[in-house]
């Protein structure tokens, strides 16, 4: 798939502020600092769209981007960042749950996982929640340029094992790096296939 245009559309602080849209949507979620904004920029490939932050917990709203005028990428707030203000943290969590549970044009969620670490409790809890709620998702391992190939393989395998223990077949998995661009073509192919499947419905 060729990216002809990628533009920032709008930011939403509440679910009610999310714009009504007919465009199929793909949402990025994961722990703060996992590399959501970097990967979004890499996939769009049109220069910096989303702000990449040195300090975790920066994105406190939902940002919508329109690609080729045909579909949307959505940067959700990171989960697991210990906001000092509890009310603030609950507001983000509610925003995420409202969006994932209620967004009608949501096609698939990209759950970003840091490939340097074995499965983290929060990531597992979150994927379990998605399974329970029947929200379609894939796992996207980030920063694969950092650890050794065998370390990445081990951490991916640990995830696969976890799903096997739950008695469910593992979701699609992608290995990516915003540094090298690894995985970009595979993710775009996935998006293209999903869009094609929608057309056939
Ligand atoms: N080496 C490496 N660093 C990355 C990669 N993706 C993101 N980072 C760095 O990780 C930090 C957090 O990235 P960001 O995209 O803001 O994460 P977000 O909080 O999930 O949106 C930044 O310092 C990025 O430069 C990657 O693929 N490889
Ligand atoms: Mg971000």
Short mmCIF file of C-alpha atoms and ligand atoms in Angstrom, two decimals:
data_model
loop_
_atom_site.label_atom_id
_atom_site.label_comp_id
_atom_site.label_asym_id
_atom_site.label_seq_id
_atom_site.Cartn_x
_atom_site.Cartn_y
_atom_site.Cartn_z
CA UNK A 1 0.00 0.00 0.00
CA UNK A 2 1.26 3.46 -0.88
CA UNK A 3 0.76 6.29 1.58
CA UNK A 4 -0.24 9.29 -0.49
CA UNK A 5 -1.29 11.52 2.37
CA UNK A 6 -1.24 11.48 6.15
CA UNK A 7 -2.74 14.34 8.11
CA UNK A 8 -3.58 15.09 11.70
CA UNK A 9 -7.36 15.27 12.10
CA UNK A 10 -8.27 16.04 15.71
CA UNK A 11 -7.55 15.37 19.40
CA UNK A 12 -10.22 14.15 21.77
CA UNK A 13 -10.10 14.39 25.57
CA UNK A 14 -13.38 12.57 26.08
CA UNK A 15 -15.20 9.83 24.19
CA UNK A 16 -17.92 12.32 23.30
CA UNK A 17 -15.28 14.45 21.55
CA UNK A 18 -14.25 11.61 19.24
CA UNK A 19 -15.36 12.68 15.76
CA UNK A 20 -18.06 10.70 14.02
CA UNK A 21 -16.36 8.93 11.16
CA UNK A 22 -17.12 6.40 8.48
CA UNK A 23 -13.44 5.71 7.86
CA UNK A 24 -12.11 2.34 9.07
CA UNK A 25 -9.92 2.91 12.10
CA UNK A 26 -6.79 1.21 13.47
CA UNK A 27 -5.77 2.15 17.01
CA UNK A 28 -2.37 2.03 18.70
CA UNK A 29 -2.21 1.23 22.35
CA UNK A 30 0.42 0.11 24.85
CA UNK A 31 2.37 1.20 27.85
CA UNK A 32 3.70 4.73 27.92
CA UNK A 33 7.02 4.97 26.10
CA UNK A 34 6.55 1.66 24.23
CA UNK A 35 6.92 3.51 20.94
CA UNK A 36 3.35 4.22 19.78
CA UNK A 37 3.96 7.68 18.37
CA UNK A 38 7.25 6.66 16.73
CA UNK A 39 5.65 3.68 15.00
CA UNK A 40 2.68 5.72 13.89
CA UNK A 41 5.06 8.21 12.29
CA UNK A 42 7.03 5.39 10.69
CA UNK A 43 3.94 3.75 9.24
CA UNK A 44 2.57 7.03 7.89
CA UNK A 45 6.07 7.81 6.60
CA UNK A 46 5.28 11.45 5.98
CA UNK A 47 7.48 13.13 8.56
CA UNK A 48 6.56 13.67 12.19
CA UNK A 49 2.81 13.53 12.68
CA UNK A 50 2.61 12.31 16.27
CA UNK A 51 4.75 13.84 18.98
CA UNK A 52 7.50 11.52 20.20
CA UNK A 53 8.26 12.23 23.82
CA UNK A 54 11.34 11.76 25.93
CA UNK A 55 9.21 11.79 29.08
CA UNK A 56 6.67 9.01 29.49
CA UNK A 57 2.97 9.59 29.85
CA UNK A 58 2.85 12.49 27.48
CA UNK A 59 -0.13 11.67 25.31
CA UNK A 60 -3.15 12.34 27.47
CA UNK A 61 -5.76 12.29 24.77
CA UNK A 62 -6.79 10.39 21.67
CA UNK A 63 -5.21 11.71 18.47
CA UNK A 64 -6.76 10.92 15.09
CA UNK A 65 -4.84 10.86 11.81
CA UNK A 66 -6.33 10.40 8.34
CA UNK A 67 -4.40 8.31 5.83
CA UNK A 68 -5.00 8.63 2.07
CA UNK A 69 -8.33 10.20 2.97
CA UNK A 70 -9.54 6.60 3.35
CA UNK A 71 -8.71 5.24 6.78
CA UNK A 72 -7.54 6.42 10.19
CA UNK A 73 -4.73 5.75 12.59
CA UNK A 74 -5.45 6.53 16.22
CA UNK A 75 -2.88 7.17 18.95
CA UNK A 76 -4.45 6.22 22.28
CA UNK A 77 -3.06 7.35 25.66
CA UNK A 78 -0.50 4.96 27.15
CA UNK A 79 -1.64 2.67 29.92
CA UNK A 80 0.39 1.87 32.99
CA UNK A 81 1.93 5.22 33.55
CA UNK A 82 1.58 6.06 37.23
CA UNK A 83 -0.05 9.44 36.96
CA UNK A 84 0.37 11.29 40.22
CA UNK A 85 -3.22 12.35 40.10
CA UNK A 86 -5.48 9.34 40.60
CA UNK A 87 -8.50 11.11 39.15
CA UNK A 88 -6.46 11.82 36.03
CA UNK A 89 -5.43 8.19 35.72
CA UNK A 90 -9.01 7.01 36.02
CA UNK A 91 -10.07 9.49 33.41
CA UNK A 92 -7.52 8.09 30.90
CA UNK A 93 -8.52 4.53 31.64
CA UNK A 94 -12.18 5.34 31.22
CA UNK A 95 -11.41 7.14 27.97
CA UNK A 96 -9.56 4.08 26.63
CA UNK A 97 -12.30 1.66 27.68
CA UNK A 98 -15.05 3.87 26.27
CA UNK A 99 -13.21 4.15 22.98
CA UNK A 100 -12.38 0.45 22.62
CA UNK A 101 -15.81 -0.67 23.72
CA UNK A 102 -17.82 1.88 21.81
CA UNK A 103 -16.04 2.88 18.63
CA UNK A 104 -18.10 1.45 15.77
CA UNK A 105 -15.62 2.02 12.94
CA UNK A 106 -12.73 0.45 14.88
CA UNK A 107 -11.32 -2.38 12.76
CA UNK A 108 -8.39 -3.58 14.83
CA UNK A 109 -6.24 -2.61 17.78
CA UNK A 110 -2.45 -2.74 17.59
CA UNK A 111 -1.25 -3.67 21.05
CA UNK A 112 2.36 -2.52 21.24
CA UNK A 113 4.73 -4.58 23.33
CA UNK A 114 8.34 -3.70 24.13
CA UNK A 115 10.36 -6.57 22.63
CA UNK A 116 13.14 -6.06 25.19
CA UNK A 117 11.07 -7.44 28.06
CA UNK A 118 9.27 -10.68 28.91
CA UNK A 119 5.46 -10.32 29.15
CA UNK A 120 4.50 -7.64 31.65
CA UNK A 121 1.49 -8.01 33.93
CA UNK A 122 -0.25 -4.93 32.55
CA UNK A 123 0.14 -6.07 28.94
CA UNK A 124 -1.28 -9.48 29.77
CA UNK A 125 -4.18 -7.99 31.73
CA UNK A 126 -4.94 -5.69 28.87
CA UNK A 127 -4.88 -8.40 26.18
CA UNK A 128 -7.12 -10.55 28.38
CA UNK A 129 -9.58 -7.67 28.60
CA UNK A 130 -9.58 -7.34 24.80
CA UNK A 131 -10.27 -11.06 24.43
CA UNK A 132 -13.10 -10.88 26.95
CA UNK A 133 -14.65 -7.88 25.21
CA UNK A 134 -14.18 -9.42 21.74
CA UNK A 135 -12.15 -6.48 20.48
CA UNK A 136 -10.03 -7.59 17.49
CA UNK A 137 -6.32 -7.00 18.06
CA UNK A 138 -2.81 -7.94 16.96
CA UNK A 139 0.42 -7.81 18.94
CA UNK A 140 3.09 -5.48 17.65
CA UNK A 141 6.52 -5.89 19.19
CA UNK A 142 8.49 -2.63 19.17
CA UNK A 143 12.15 -1.59 19.38
CA UNK A 144 13.44 -4.87 17.92
CA UNK A 145 16.62 -3.02 16.92
CA UNK A 146 17.66 -2.91 20.58
CA UNK A 147 17.75 -6.46 21.96
CA UNK A 148 19.45 -9.39 20.25
CA UNK A 149 17.40 -11.46 17.82
CA UNK A 150 17.39 -14.39 20.25
CA UNK A 151 16.10 -12.18 23.06
CA UNK A 152 13.24 -10.97 20.86
CA UNK A 153 12.45 -14.52 19.89
CA UNK A 154 12.38 -15.61 23.53
CA UNK A 155 10.05 -12.81 24.58
CA UNK A 156 7.70 -13.44 21.67
CA UNK A 157 7.66 -17.14 22.53
CA UNK A 158 6.73 -16.32 26.13
CA UNK A 159 3.68 -14.48 24.84
CA UNK A 160 2.74 -17.40 22.60
CA UNK A 161 3.06 -19.72 25.61
CA UNK A 162 0.81 -17.50 27.69
CA UNK A 163 -1.96 -17.72 25.12
CA UNK A 164 -1.50 -21.47 24.88
CA UNK A 165 -1.93 -21.67 28.66
CA UNK A 166 -5.19 -19.77 28.32
CA UNK A 167 -6.26 -22.30 25.70
CA UNK A 168 -6.57 -19.75 22.92
CA UNK A 169 -4.76 -19.44 19.65
CA UNK A 170 -2.35 -16.51 19.70
CA UNK A 171 -3.21 -13.35 17.78
CA UNK A 172 -1.22 -12.20 14.75
CA UNK A 173 2.19 -10.88 15.82
CA UNK A 174 4.45 -8.35 14.12
CA UNK A 175 8.07 -7.53 14.84
CA UNK A 176 8.84 -3.87 14.29
CA UNK A 177 11.39 -1.13 14.75
CA UNK A 178 10.76 2.54 14.18
CA UNK A 179 14.50 2.95 14.06
CA UNK A 180 15.08 0.62 11.06
CA UNK A 181 11.55 0.51 9.63
CA UNK A 182 11.34 -3.24 10.18
CA UNK A 183 7.78 -4.55 10.08
CA UNK A 184 6.33 -1.49 8.35
CA UNK A 185 5.51 -3.30 5.11
CA UNK A 186 3.94 -6.22 6.99
CA UNK A 187 1.73 -3.89 9.04
CA UNK A 188 0.64 -1.97 5.96
CA UNK A 189 -0.15 -5.26 4.24
CA UNK A 190 -2.27 -6.27 7.24
CA UNK A 191 -4.15 -2.96 7.08
CA UNK A 192 -4.65 -3.35 3.35
CA UNK A 193 -6.04 -6.88 3.78
CA UNK A 194 -8.40 -5.72 6.52
CA UNK A 195 -9.66 -2.88 4.34
CA UNK A 196 -10.14 -5.27 1.41
CA UNK A 197 -12.14 -7.63 3.65
CA UNK A 198 -14.40 -4.73 4.65
CA UNK A 199 -15.07 -3.91 0.99
CA UNK A 200 -16.21 -7.47 0.38
CA UNK A 201 -18.75 -7.40 3.20
N1 LIG B 1 15.75 2.15 19.56
C1 LIG B 1 14.46 2.44 19.39
N2 LIG B 1 13.88 3.42 20.11
C2 LIG B 1 12.57 3.69 19.91
C3 LIG B 1 11.80 2.94 18.98
N3 LIG B 1 10.52 3.40 19.02
C4 LIG B 1 10.51 4.40 19.93
N4 LIG B 1 11.73 4.59 20.49
C5 LIG B 1 12.08 5.59 21.53
O1 LIG B 1 11.30 5.34 22.68
C6 LIG B 1 10.85 6.56 23.28
C7 LIG B 1 9.34 6.62 23.37
O2 LIG B 1 8.78 6.66 22.07
P1 LIG B 1 7.31 7.22 21.79
O3 LIG B 1 7.03 6.92 20.36
O4 LIG B 1 7.13 8.62 22.25
O5 LIG B 1 6.45 6.25 22.73
P2 LIG B 1 4.90 6.38 23.18
O6 LIG B 1 4.89 6.99 24.54
O7 LIG B 1 4.41 4.96 23.23
O8 LIG B 1 4.20 7.19 22.15
C8 LIG B 1 11.46 7.69 22.43
O9 LIG B 1 12.65 8.09 23.04
C9 LIG B 1 11.72 6.99 21.09
O10 LIG B 1 12.76 7.60 20.38
C10 LIG B 1 12.46 1.89 18.21
O11 LIG B 1 11.87 1.18 17.38
N5 LIG B 1 13.78 1.69 18.48
MG1 LIG B 2 3.03 8.91 22.31
#
